[in-house]
Amino acid sequence: MNKPSTFTNELQQQDQKVVTGSEMLLNGLLMEGVECVFGYPGGNVLYIYDAMVHNRDFKHILTRHEQGAIHAADGYARSTGKVGVCIATSGPGATNLVTGIATAYYDSVPLVVITGNVSTAVMGTDAFQEADIVSMTMSITKHSYLVRDAQELPRIIHEAFHIANTGRKGPVLIDIPKDVSNQKMLDQPVSPIHIRGYHGDPIPNHAETDRLIQAIAQAQRPVIIAGGGVVYSNASNELIAFANKTNIPVATTLLGLGGFPSAHDLWLGMPGHHGAYAANMAIQNADLILSIGSRFDDRVTMKLDGFAPQAKWIAHIDIDPAEIGKNIKTDIACIGDIKAVLQYANTLAVTSQSSSWIAEVQQNKRLYPLRYNDSDTELKPQFVIEMIHETTQGKAIITTDVGQHQMWAAQFYKFKHPRSLITSGGLGTMGFGFPAAIGAQIGNPDRLVVSINGDGGMQMCAQEMAICAINQIPVKIVVINNQVLGMVKQQQELMYERRYSQIDLAGSPDFVKLAEAYGIKGLRASHKEEAIRIWEEALHTPGPVLVEFVVPTEENVYPMVLAGTTLDQMIMGDFE
């Protein structure tokens, strides 16, 4: 019989409970309010998974791939505003998370990513399934921890959640060697957070906001570009009040959609690469550009030296000082939490001299709406998106993958509320949309979640249909099937003189049969009447349903601004 160690005997003589590093990890996650963790086990996290057996309060969803786990955690975080959590083992388990970490990092999504590692005794020896995941992800994490002593876990967990969800939000990595996860220690209370040199939310500089208000008073053609920061800081109501008081039209970026209601008279649509005519022309003719939580990325600005050529003032409200002036020279910099900055600005806000300007931009909106050539013989993807919008009244949570369907969803689904569009913006990650929908549905069990995918991206994480079926997660899975890598085809058509290369997806599986193989109801439509009927059937079917809409291969996304051209050089397609 093995005798208990002297260390264990000493611990048991004390009043505090003896726990392992793994038990402390799970308890710490529960103390942070974690509702669900997404993960995939492996050898170097088995102590952590063993601790789950006796912890009935801990909820874990077993995905079918680590990338599915982190995208689900991401969708949970974006849709709820809470920190998403995922777990993977060392080596390939950890490296399979890298794309998801980068996806969250570029879009400022708060995640705590937990990875296993080999035991500390063999670290650095190229042991089986060893990978230095901390070094690999240093440029795409907000902070990283390599835990060498389980005594540090309570502090590290508490700090990780604080760092992930304050300031400019983002992913934090906790790497735990196998022996540390089994190290015995005394259960201990969490200490107050004090991170030397780290300041979460900078205090807004009111003097700069005062300058902004003065510029607005002088401006005659002002425009607001509202980005994802408005959504992440829960500042939608403050933005609406600010726009109403100042009478400034608002364009919302891809990640900002829903941060300002699409039905508002001052809303111009989405700007940029596939932006609305009214939004792009307003930016090009504005004398004041105010970016609120948008980082002037290249898909919004397009050709930098031709961006907003008539602007006398460029103002920027952002929580991250590093974004100020990074891409566009900034005249007025309001650094701080957007909600706090706008709350102060609303106490001073004045109406801009923009009456004739508002009439001009609204006329552009009427004369040049988003349009497409509908058909009685073919099922157009834009019609499908409009149908989904009308039947859900714009109230659903929509997740998308990346490609043409993503842009059609952004253009033709009219978002009413923040956190209603879950999509990969900065990294443009195919395979993101469906697992993100699973996370969004778990975080919002009483809301309808619709996952809109292309036939390319759907195949990158299709295996996660298993967990929808097993757990009866009622996501409505839409596949816009044009049998081609549509966005790549469109670029090859317009910029590579129709030299099509490696874009044919005609050999893809039968998505209806694939869904049925996983135990999910599958439906298919190829014309309007059929589409309307089966979509209604899907909405009234409990549990998950996959609906495949067969659409023309030739359909393109317009408007479009080609790389190297300016926002006013839009290709309007058939409505040139």
Coordinates of C-alpha atoms in Angstrom, one line a residue:
M1 CA 0.0 0.0 0.0
N2 CA 1.3 3.5 -0.9
K3 CA 1.8 5.7 2.1
P4 CA 0.6 9.4 1.8
S5 CA 3.4 11.8 1.4
T6 CA 4.6 14.0 4.3
F7 CA 3.5 17.0 2.4
T8 CA -0.1 15.6 2.0
N9 CA -0.2 14.7 5.7
E10 CA 0.8 18.3 6.6
L11 CA -1.9 19.7 4.4
Q12 CA -4.6 17.5 5.7
Q13 CA -3.8 18.6 9.3
Q14 CA -4.8 22.1 8.4
D15 CA -8.4 23.4 8.2
Q16 CA -8.2 24.3 4.5
K17 CA -9.2 21.7 1.9
V18 CA -6.5 20.1 -0.2
V19 CA -7.2 20.4 -3.9
T20 CA -5.3 19.6 -7.1
G21 CA -4.3 22.3 -9.6
S22 CA -7.1 20.9 -11.8
E23 CA -9.7 21.2 -9.1
M24 CA -8.5 24.7 -8.4
L25 CA -8.8 25.6 -12.1
L26 CA -12.4 24.4 -12.4
N27 CA -13.4 26.1 -9.1
G28 CA -11.7 29.3 -10.3
L29 CA -13.6 29.2 -13.6
L30 CA -16.9 28.8 -11.8
M31 CA -16.0 31.7 -9.5
E32 CA -15.6 33.8 -12.6
G33 CA -19.2 33.0 -13.6
V34 CA -18.3 30.6 -16.5
E35 CA -21.5 28.9 -17.7
C36 CA -20.0 26.6 -20.3
V37 CA -16.5 25.5 -21.5
F38 CA -15.9 24.2 -25.0
G39 CA -13.1 21.7 -25.4
Y40 CA -11.4 18.5 -26.5
P41 CA -9.4 16.3 -24.2
G42 CA -5.9 14.7 -24.7
G43 CA -3.2 13.2 -22.6
N44 CA -1.8 16.4 -21.0
V45 CA -5.1 17.7 -19.8
L46 CA -6.5 14.4 -18.5
Y47 CA -6.2 15.5 -14.8
I48 CA -8.3 18.5 -15.7
Y49 CA -10.9 16.3 -17.4
D50 CA -10.8 13.9 -14.5
A51 CA -11.6 16.7 -12.1
M52 CA -14.8 17.4 -14.1
V53 CA -16.2 13.9 -13.2
H54 CA -17.0 14.9 -9.7
N55 CA -17.8 18.6 -10.3
R56 CA -21.5 18.6 -11.2
D57 CA -21.6 22.4 -11.4
F58 CA -19.1 22.4 -14.3
K59 CA -20.6 22.3 -17.8
H60 CA -18.4 21.2 -20.7
I61 CA -19.3 20.8 -24.4
L62 CA -17.2 18.2 -26.2
T63 CA -16.7 19.6 -29.7
R64 CA -15.4 17.5 -32.6
H65 CA -12.3 19.6 -33.3
E66 CA -10.4 22.1 -31.3
Q67 CA -11.1 24.8 -33.9
G68 CA -14.8 24.2 -33.4
A69 CA -14.3 24.7 -29.6
I70 CA -12.6 28.0 -29.8
H71 CA -15.0 29.4 -32.5
A72 CA -17.9 28.3 -30.3
A73 CA -16.3 30.1 -27.3
D74 CA -15.9 33.1 -29.5
G75 CA -19.5 33.1 -30.6
Y76 CA -20.6 32.8 -27.0
A77 CA -18.4 35.8 -26.1
R78 CA -19.5 38.1 -28.9
S79 CA -23.2 37.4 -28.4
T80 CA -23.3 37.7 -24.6
G81 CA -20.5 40.2 -23.8
K82 CA -19.1 37.6 -21.4
V83 CA -15.7 35.9 -21.5
G84 CA -15.6 32.7 -23.6
V85 CA -13.5 29.7 -22.5
C86 CA -12.1 26.7 -24.3
I87 CA -9.7 23.9 -23.3
A88 CA -7.3 21.8 -25.5
T89 CA -4.4 19.5 -24.9
S90 CA -0.8 20.2 -25.7
G91 CA 0.9 20.0 -29.1
P92 CA -1.6 19.6 -31.9
G93 CA -4.5 20.3 -29.6
A94 CA -3.0 23.7 -28.8
T95 CA -1.9 24.5 -32.3
N96 CA -5.4 23.8 -33.6
L97 CA -6.5 26.7 -31.6
V98 CA -4.2 29.2 -33.2
T99 CA -6.6 30.3 -36.0
G100 CA -9.3 30.9 -33.4
I101 CA -7.0 32.9 -31.2
A102 CA -6.1 35.1 -34.1
T103 CA -9.7 35.5 -35.1
A104 CA -10.6 36.7 -31.6
Y105 CA -7.5 38.9 -31.3
Y106 CA -8.2 40.8 -34.5
D107 CA -11.9 41.4 -33.6
S108 CA -11.2 42.2 -29.9
V109 CA -13.1 39.3 -28.4
P110 CA -12.6 38.3 -24.8
L111 CA -11.5 34.7 -24.5
V112 CA -9.6 32.7 -21.9
V113 CA -7.8 29.9 -23.7
I114 CA -6.6 27.0 -21.6
T115 CA -4.0 24.6 -23.0
G116 CA -2.2 21.6 -21.5
N117 CA 1.5 21.2 -21.7
V118 CA 4.0 18.4 -21.0
S119 CA 5.3 18.0 -17.5
T120 CA 7.8 20.6 -16.4
A121 CA 10.5 18.0 -16.0
V122 CA 10.6 17.3 -19.8
M123 CA 9.7 20.8 -21.1
G124 CA 12.3 21.8 -23.7
T125 CA 13.2 18.2 -24.6
D126 CA 10.8 17.9 -27.6
A127 CA 8.8 15.5 -25.6
F128 CA 5.7 13.8 -27.1
Q129 CA 3.1 16.4 -28.0
E130 CA 5.2 19.3 -26.7
A131 CA 4.7 22.7 -28.3
D132 CA 5.7 26.1 -27.1
I133 CA 2.2 27.5 -27.6
V134 CA 3.0 30.7 -25.5
S135 CA 5.7 31.7 -27.9
M136 CA 3.6 30.7 -31.0
T137 CA 0.7 32.9 -30.0
M138 CA 2.5 35.9 -28.4
S139 CA 1.6 38.2 -31.2
I140 CA -2.1 37.2 -31.2
T141 CA -2.9 37.2 -27.5
K142 CA -3.4 40.1 -25.1
H143 CA -1.4 38.2 -22.4
S144 CA -0.1 34.7 -21.8
Y145 CA 0.7 32.6 -18.7
L146 CA 2.8 29.5 -18.4
V147 CA 1.8 28.1 -15.0
R148 CA 4.8 26.5 -13.2
D149 CA 3.2 26.4 -9.7
A150 CA -0.4 25.5 -9.0
Q151 CA -0.3 27.9 -6.1
E152 CA -0.4 30.7 -8.7
L153 CA -3.5 29.4 -10.4
P154 CA -6.2 31.3 -8.4
R155 CA -4.4 34.6 -9.1
I156 CA -3.7 33.8 -12.7
I157 CA -7.3 32.8 -13.5
H158 CA -8.6 36.0 -11.9
E159 CA -6.1 38.1 -13.7
A160 CA -6.8 36.4 -17.0
F161 CA -10.5 37.2 -17.0
H162 CA -9.8 40.7 -15.9
I163 CA -7.3 41.3 -18.7
A164 CA -9.5 39.6 -21.4
N165 CA -12.5 41.7 -20.6
T166 CA -11.2 45.2 -19.8
G167 CA -9.7 47.8 -22.0
R168 CA -9.5 46.6 -25.6
K169 CA -10.8 43.1 -25.1
G170 CA -9.0 40.1 -26.4
P171 CA -7.8 36.5 -25.8
V172 CA -5.6 35.5 -22.9
L173 CA -3.8 32.1 -22.9
I174 CA -3.2 30.0 -19.8
D175 CA -0.7 27.1 -20.5
I176 CA -0.7 24.4 -17.7
P177 CA 1.9 21.6 -17.6
K178 CA 0.5 18.2 -16.7
D179 CA 2.3 17.9 -13.4
V180 CA 1.1 21.3 -12.3
S181 CA -2.5 20.3 -13.1
N182 CA -2.1 17.4 -10.6
Q183 CA -0.1 19.4 -8.0
K184 CA -1.7 19.3 -4.5
M185 CA -2.3 22.6 -2.7
L186 CA -4.4 24.3 -0.2
D187 CA -7.7 25.8 -1.4
Q188 CA -7.2 29.5 -1.1
P189 CA -9.3 32.6 -1.6
V190 CA -8.8 34.8 -4.6
S191 CA -6.7 37.9 -3.9
P192 CA -7.8 41.4 -5.2
I193 CA -6.4 42.1 -8.6
H194 CA -3.3 44.4 -8.8
I195 CA -1.4 44.1 -12.1
R196 CA 1.5 46.4 -12.1
G197 CA 1.6 48.5 -15.3
Y198 CA -1.8 47.3 -16.5
H199 CA -4.6 49.8 -16.7
G200 CA -7.9 48.5 -18.1
D201 CA -10.1 51.4 -19.1
P202 CA -8.2 54.7 -19.6
I203 CA -9.9 57.7 -18.2
P204 CA -11.4 59.8 -21.0
N205 CA -9.7 63.1 -21.8
H206 CA -12.6 65.6 -21.6
A207 CA -10.5 68.3 -23.3
E208 CA -10.4 66.3 -26.5
T209 CA -14.1 65.6 -26.3
D210 CA -14.7 69.4 -26.0
R211 CA -12.6 69.9 -29.1
L212 CA -14.7 67.3 -30.9
I213 CA -17.9 69.1 -30.0
Q214 CA -16.4 72.4 -31.3
A215 CA -15.5 70.7 -34.6
I216 CA -19.1 69.4 -34.9
A217 CA -20.5 72.9 -34.3
Q218 CA -18.4 74.1 -37.3
A219 CA -18.9 71.1 -39.6
Q220 CA -21.3 71.2 -42.4
R221 CA -20.8 67.7 -43.8
P222 CA -20.1 65.4 -40.8
V223 CA -20.2 61.6 -40.9
I224 CA -19.8 59.0 -38.1
I225 CA -18.2 55.6 -38.9
A226 CA -19.3 53.3 -36.1
G227 CA -17.4 50.1 -35.6
G228 CA -17.3 47.0 -33.4
G229 CA -16.1 49.1 -30.4
V230 CA -19.6 50.5 -30.1
V231 CA -21.0 47.0 -29.7
Y232 CA -18.3 45.8 -27.3
S233 CA -18.6 48.8 -25.0
N234 CA -22.4 48.4 -24.9
A235 CA -22.7 52.0 -26.2
S236 CA -25.4 51.6 -28.8
N237 CA -28.0 53.7 -26.8
E238 CA -25.4 56.5 -26.3
L239 CA -24.5 56.5 -30.0
I240 CA -28.2 56.8 -31.0
A241 CA -28.6 59.7 -28.6
F242 CA -25.4 61.3 -29.9
A243 CA -26.5 61.0 -33.5
N244 CA -29.9 62.4 -32.7
K245 CA -28.5 65.4 -30.8
T246 CA -25.9 66.3 -33.4
N247 CA -27.9 65.3 -36.5
I248 CA -24.9 63.4 -38.0
P249 CA -25.5 60.4 -40.4
V250 CA -24.0 57.1 -39.3
A251 CA -22.3 54.4 -41.4
T252 CA -21.7 51.1 -39.5
T253 CA -18.8 48.8 -40.4
L254 CA -19.2 45.0 -40.7
L255 CA -18.5 44.5 -37.0
G256 CA -20.5 47.6 -36.1
L257 CA -23.8 46.4 -37.7
G258 CA -26.5 46.4 -35.1
G259 CA -24.7 49.0 -33.1
F260 CA -26.9 51.6 -34.7
P261 CA -30.4 50.5 -35.9
S262 CA -30.8 50.0 -39.6
A263 CA -34.3 51.6 -39.6
H264 CA -33.0 54.9 -38.3
D265 CA -33.3 57.8 -40.7
L266 CA -29.6 58.7 -40.2
W267 CA -28.3 55.2 -41.0
L268 CA -26.4 55.1 -44.3
G269 CA -25.4 51.4 -44.4
M270 CA -22.1 49.7 -44.4
P271 CA -19.1 51.5 -45.9
G272 CA -16.0 50.2 -47.6
H273 CA -15.1 47.3 -50.0
H274 CA -18.7 46.1 -50.4
G275 CA -20.3 49.1 -48.8
A276 CA -23.4 51.0 -49.7
Y277 CA -23.2 53.9 -52.2
A278 CA -24.7 56.4 -49.7
A279 CA -22.1 55.5 -47.1
N280 CA -19.1 55.6 -49.3
M281 CA -20.0 58.8 -51.0
A282 CA -20.7 60.5 -47.7
I283 CA -17.3 59.6 -46.5
Q284 CA -15.6 60.9 -49.6
N285 CA -17.5 64.2 -49.4
A286 CA -17.5 64.8 -45.6
D287 CA -15.7 67.7 -44.0
L288 CA -15.6 65.8 -40.6
I289 CA -15.1 62.1 -40.2
L290 CA -15.7 60.7 -36.7
S291 CA -14.7 57.1 -36.2
I292 CA -16.2 55.6 -33.1
G293 CA -14.7 52.2 -32.2
S294 CA -13.6 51.6 -35.8
R295 CA -9.9 51.2 -36.6
F296 CA -9.8 52.6 -40.2
D297 CA -9.0 49.1 -41.5
D298 CA -8.2 48.7 -45.2
R299 CA -11.6 47.2 -46.1
V300 CA -13.2 50.4 -44.9
T301 CA -10.7 53.0 -46.2
M302 CA -9.6 51.2 -49.4
K303 CA -6.9 53.4 -51.1
L304 CA -5.5 55.3 -48.1
D305 CA -4.3 58.4 -49.9
G306 CA -7.7 58.8 -51.5
F307 CA -9.7 58.3 -48.3
A308 CA -12.0 61.2 -47.3
P309 CA -10.2 63.8 -49.4
Q310 CA -12.4 66.7 -48.3
A311 CA -12.2 66.1 -44.5
K312 CA -10.9 69.1 -42.5
W313 CA -11.1 67.1 -39.3
I314 CA -10.5 63.4 -38.6
A315 CA -11.7 62.5 -35.1
H316 CA -11.3 59.1 -33.4
I317 CA -12.9 57.7 -30.3
D318 CA -11.3 54.5 -29.2
I319 CA -10.2 52.7 -26.1
D320 CA -6.9 51.6 -27.6
P321 CA -4.3 54.5 -28.0
A322 CA -2.4 52.3 -30.4
E323 CA -5.1 52.7 -33.0
I324 CA -5.1 56.5 -33.0
G325 CA -3.3 57.7 -36.1
K326 CA -2.1 54.2 -37.0
N327 CA -3.7 54.2 -40.5
I328 CA -5.2 57.7 -40.8
K329 CA -3.8 60.9 -39.4
T330 CA -6.0 62.0 -36.5
D331 CA -6.8 65.6 -35.6
I332 CA -8.9 64.9 -32.5
A333 CA -8.2 61.8 -30.3
C334 CA -10.7 60.9 -27.7
I335 CA -9.1 57.9 -25.9
G336 CA -11.3 56.0 -23.5
D337 CA -14.3 53.6 -23.2
I338 CA -16.7 54.6 -25.9
K339 CA -19.7 54.5 -23.6
A340 CA -18.0 56.9 -21.1
V341 CA -16.8 59.2 -23.8
L342 CA -20.3 59.4 -25.5
Q343 CA -22.0 59.9 -22.1
Y344 CA -19.9 63.0 -21.5
A345 CA -20.2 64.1 -25.1
N346 CA -24.0 63.9 -24.9
T347 CA -24.0 66.5 -22.1
L348 CA -22.4 69.0 -24.5
A349 CA -23.7 67.9 -27.9
V350 CA -24.8 70.5 -30.3
T351 CA -26.7 70.2 -33.6
S352 CA -24.4 70.4 -36.6
Q353 CA -25.0 72.6 -39.5
S354 CA -26.0 69.6 -41.6
S355 CA -29.6 70.1 -42.9
S356 CA -28.7 70.3 -46.6
W357 CA -26.0 67.6 -46.1
I358 CA -28.6 65.2 -44.6
A359 CA -30.9 65.8 -47.5
E360 CA -28.0 65.0 -49.9
V361 CA -27.0 61.7 -48.3
Q362 CA -30.6 60.6 -47.9
Q363 CA -31.2 61.3 -51.5
N364 CA -28.2 59.1 -52.4
K365 CA -29.7 56.4 -50.2
R366 CA -33.0 56.6 -52.1
L367 CA -31.5 56.8 -55.6
Y368 CA -28.8 54.1 -55.1
P369 CA -30.2 51.4 -52.8
L370 CA -28.7 48.0 -52.6
R371 CA -30.3 46.1 -55.5
Y372 CA -30.1 42.8 -57.4
N373 CA -31.7 41.3 -60.4
D374 CA -34.4 39.0 -59.0
S375 CA -35.5 35.9 -60.9
D376 CA -38.6 33.7 -61.2
T377 CA -36.6 30.8 -62.4
E378 CA -33.5 30.9 -60.2
L379 CA -33.2 31.3 -56.4
K380 CA -31.1 34.4 -55.8
P381 CA -29.0 34.5 -52.5
Q382 CA -30.0 38.1 -51.8
F383 CA -33.7 36.9 -51.9
V384 CA -32.8 34.2 -49.4
I385 CA -31.3 36.8 -47.0
E386 CA -34.3 39.1 -47.3
M387 CA -36.6 36.2 -46.6
I388 CA -34.6 35.3 -43.5
H389 CA -34.8 38.9 -42.3
E390 CA -38.5 39.2 -42.9
T391 CA -39.4 35.9 -41.2
T392 CA -37.3 36.7 -38.2
Q393 CA -38.2 40.4 -38.1
G394 CA -34.6 41.3 -37.8
K395 CA -34.5 39.9 -34.3
A396 CA -32.4 36.8 -34.8
I397 CA -28.8 36.3 -33.9
I398 CA -27.1 35.8 -37.3
T399 CA -23.7 34.2 -37.6
T400 CA -21.9 34.0 -40.8
D401 CA -18.9 32.3 -42.3
V402 CA -16.7 34.2 -44.7
G403 CA -17.3 34.9 -48.3
Q404 CA -20.0 36.2 -50.6
H405 CA -22.8 35.0 -48.3
Q406 CA -21.2 37.0 -45.5
M407 CA -21.5 40.2 -47.6
W408 CA -25.0 39.5 -48.7
A409 CA -26.0 38.9 -45.1
A410 CA -24.4 42.2 -44.1
Q411 CA -26.2 44.0 -46.9
F412 CA -29.6 42.5 -46.9
Y413 CA -30.3 41.5 -43.3
K414 CA -31.3 44.7 -41.5
F415 CA -30.0 44.5 -37.9
K416 CA -31.9 46.1 -35.2
H417 CA -29.9 45.3 -32.1
P418 CA -26.2 45.1 -31.1
R419 CA -24.6 41.6 -30.7
S420 CA -26.9 40.3 -33.5
L421 CA -24.3 39.8 -36.1
I422 CA -21.5 37.3 -35.2
T423 CA -18.9 37.2 -38.0
S424 CA -15.1 37.1 -38.5
G425 CA -14.0 40.6 -39.6
G426 CA -10.3 41.2 -39.3
L427 CA -9.0 37.7 -40.0
G428 CA -11.8 36.5 -42.3
T429 CA -11.8 32.9 -41.0
M430 CA -13.6 30.3 -43.0
G431 CA -15.1 27.6 -40.8
F432 CA -16.0 30.2 -38.1
G433 CA -19.7 30.7 -38.7
F434 CA -21.3 27.4 -37.7
P435 CA -19.4 26.7 -34.5
A436 CA -19.8 30.3 -33.5
A437 CA -23.6 29.8 -33.8
I438 CA -23.4 26.9 -31.4
G439 CA -21.7 29.2 -28.8
A440 CA -24.2 32.0 -29.4
Q441 CA -27.1 29.6 -29.0
I442 CA -25.7 28.3 -25.7
G443 CA -25.2 31.8 -24.5
N444 CA -28.7 32.9 -25.6
P445 CA -30.9 29.8 -25.2
D446 CA -34.2 31.8 -25.6
R447 CA -33.2 33.5 -28.9
L448 CA -33.3 32.2 -32.5
V449 CA -29.8 31.7 -33.9
V450 CA -29.4 31.4 -37.6
S451 CA -26.0 30.3 -39.0
I452 CA -25.5 31.5 -42.6
N453 CA -22.7 29.6 -44.4
G454 CA -21.2 29.1 -47.9
D455 CA -20.7 25.6 -49.2
G456 CA -17.0 26.1 -48.8
G457 CA -16.8 27.2 -45.2
M458 CA -19.5 24.8 -44.1
Q459 CA -17.2 21.9 -44.9
M460 CA -14.5 23.3 -42.6
C461 CA -16.4 22.6 -39.4
A462 CA -19.3 20.5 -40.5
Q463 CA -18.4 17.9 -37.9
E464 CA -19.8 20.1 -35.2
M465 CA -23.3 19.1 -36.4
A466 CA -22.7 16.1 -34.1
I467 CA -22.9 18.2 -31.0
C468 CA -26.0 20.1 -32.2
A469 CA -27.7 16.7 -32.6
I470 CA -26.5 15.2 -29.4
N471 CA -27.3 18.3 -27.3
Q472 CA -30.3 19.4 -29.3
I473 CA -28.8 22.8 -29.8
P474 CA -31.6 24.4 -32.0
V475 CA -29.4 26.4 -34.5
K476 CA -30.9 26.8 -37.9
I477 CA -28.1 26.1 -40.3
V478 CA -28.3 27.8 -43.7
V479 CA -26.0 26.7 -46.6
I480 CA -25.9 29.1 -49.5
N481 CA -24.7 26.6 -52.1
N482 CA -23.3 28.1 -55.3
Q483 CA -20.9 25.2 -55.9
V484 CA -17.9 27.5 -56.0
L485 CA -15.5 29.5 -53.9
G486 CA -17.6 32.6 -54.7
M487 CA -15.5 35.5 -53.4
V488 CA -12.4 34.1 -54.9
K489 CA -14.2 33.6 -58.2
Q490 CA -15.5 37.1 -58.1
Q491 CA -12.0 38.5 -57.6
Q492 CA -10.5 36.3 -60.3
E493 CA -13.3 37.5 -62.6
L494 CA -12.8 41.2 -62.0
M495 CA -9.1 41.4 -61.3
Y496 CA -7.5 38.4 -63.0
E497 CA -9.3 38.6 -66.4
R498 CA -11.5 35.5 -65.6
R499 CA -8.5 33.2 -65.1
Y500 CA -10.4 30.9 -62.8
S501 CA -8.1 28.7 -60.7
Q502 CA -9.0 26.0 -58.1
I503 CA -12.5 27.3 -57.2
D504 CA -14.8 24.5 -58.2
L505 CA -16.7 23.0 -55.3
A506 CA -19.1 21.0 -57.4
G507 CA -17.8 17.8 -55.8
S508 CA -19.1 18.8 -52.3
P509 CA -21.2 16.4 -50.4
D510 CA -25.0 16.3 -50.4
F511 CA -25.5 18.6 -47.4
V512 CA -29.0 17.3 -46.7
K513 CA -27.7 13.7 -46.5
L514 CA -24.7 14.9 -44.5
A515 CA -27.0 16.6 -41.9
E516 CA -29.2 13.5 -41.8
A517 CA -26.1 11.3 -41.2
Y518 CA -25.5 13.4 -38.0
G519 CA -29.1 13.1 -36.9
I520 CA -30.2 16.5 -38.1
K521 CA -33.2 17.3 -40.3
G522 CA -32.1 18.4 -43.7
L523 CA -34.1 20.4 -46.3
R524 CA -33.2 21.8 -49.8
A525 CA -34.7 24.5 -52.0
S526 CA -33.7 25.7 -55.5
H527 CA -36.6 28.2 -56.3
K528 CA -38.6 30.8 -54.5
E529 CA -41.8 29.0 -53.6
E530 CA -39.8 26.0 -52.3
A531 CA -37.5 28.3 -50.4
I532 CA -40.3 30.0 -48.6
R533 CA -42.0 26.8 -47.8
I534 CA -39.0 24.9 -46.4
W535 CA -37.7 27.9 -44.5
E536 CA -41.0 28.1 -42.7
E537 CA -40.8 24.4 -42.0
A538 CA -37.3 24.8 -40.6
L539 CA -38.4 27.7 -38.3
H540 CA -41.3 25.5 -36.9
T541 CA -39.2 22.4 -36.4
P542 CA -37.8 22.0 -32.9
G543 CA -34.1 21.5 -32.6
P544 CA -31.4 21.9 -35.2
V545 CA -32.2 22.0 -38.9
L546 CA -30.0 22.4 -42.0
V547 CA -31.4 24.2 -45.0
E548 CA -29.5 24.2 -48.3
F549 CA -30.4 26.9 -50.8
V550 CA -29.1 26.2 -54.2
V551 CA -28.2 29.5 -55.9
P552 CA -26.5 30.5 -59.2
T553 CA -22.8 30.2 -59.5
E554 CA -22.5 33.5 -61.5
E555 CA -24.0 35.8 -58.9
N556 CA -21.6 38.4 -57.5
V557 CA -21.6 40.9 -54.6
Y558 CA -22.1 44.5 -55.5
P559 CA -21.3 47.3 -55.0
M560 CA -17.6 46.6 -54.9
V561 CA -14.5 48.8 -54.6
L562 CA -11.5 47.1 -56.1
A563 CA -8.2 47.1 -54.2
G564 CA -6.1 50.1 -55.0
T565 CA -9.1 52.3 -55.8
T566 CA -11.0 54.9 -53.8
L567 CA -14.4 54.6 -52.1
D568 CA -16.1 56.7 -54.8
Q569 CA -14.9 54.3 -57.6
M570 CA -17.6 51.7 -57.0
I571 CA -18.5 49.0 -59.4
M572 CA -22.3 48.8 -59.2
G573 CA -22.7 45.6 -61.2
D574 CA -25.8 45.6 -63.5
F575 CA -26.9 48.9 -62.0
E576 CA -23.7 50.8 -63.1

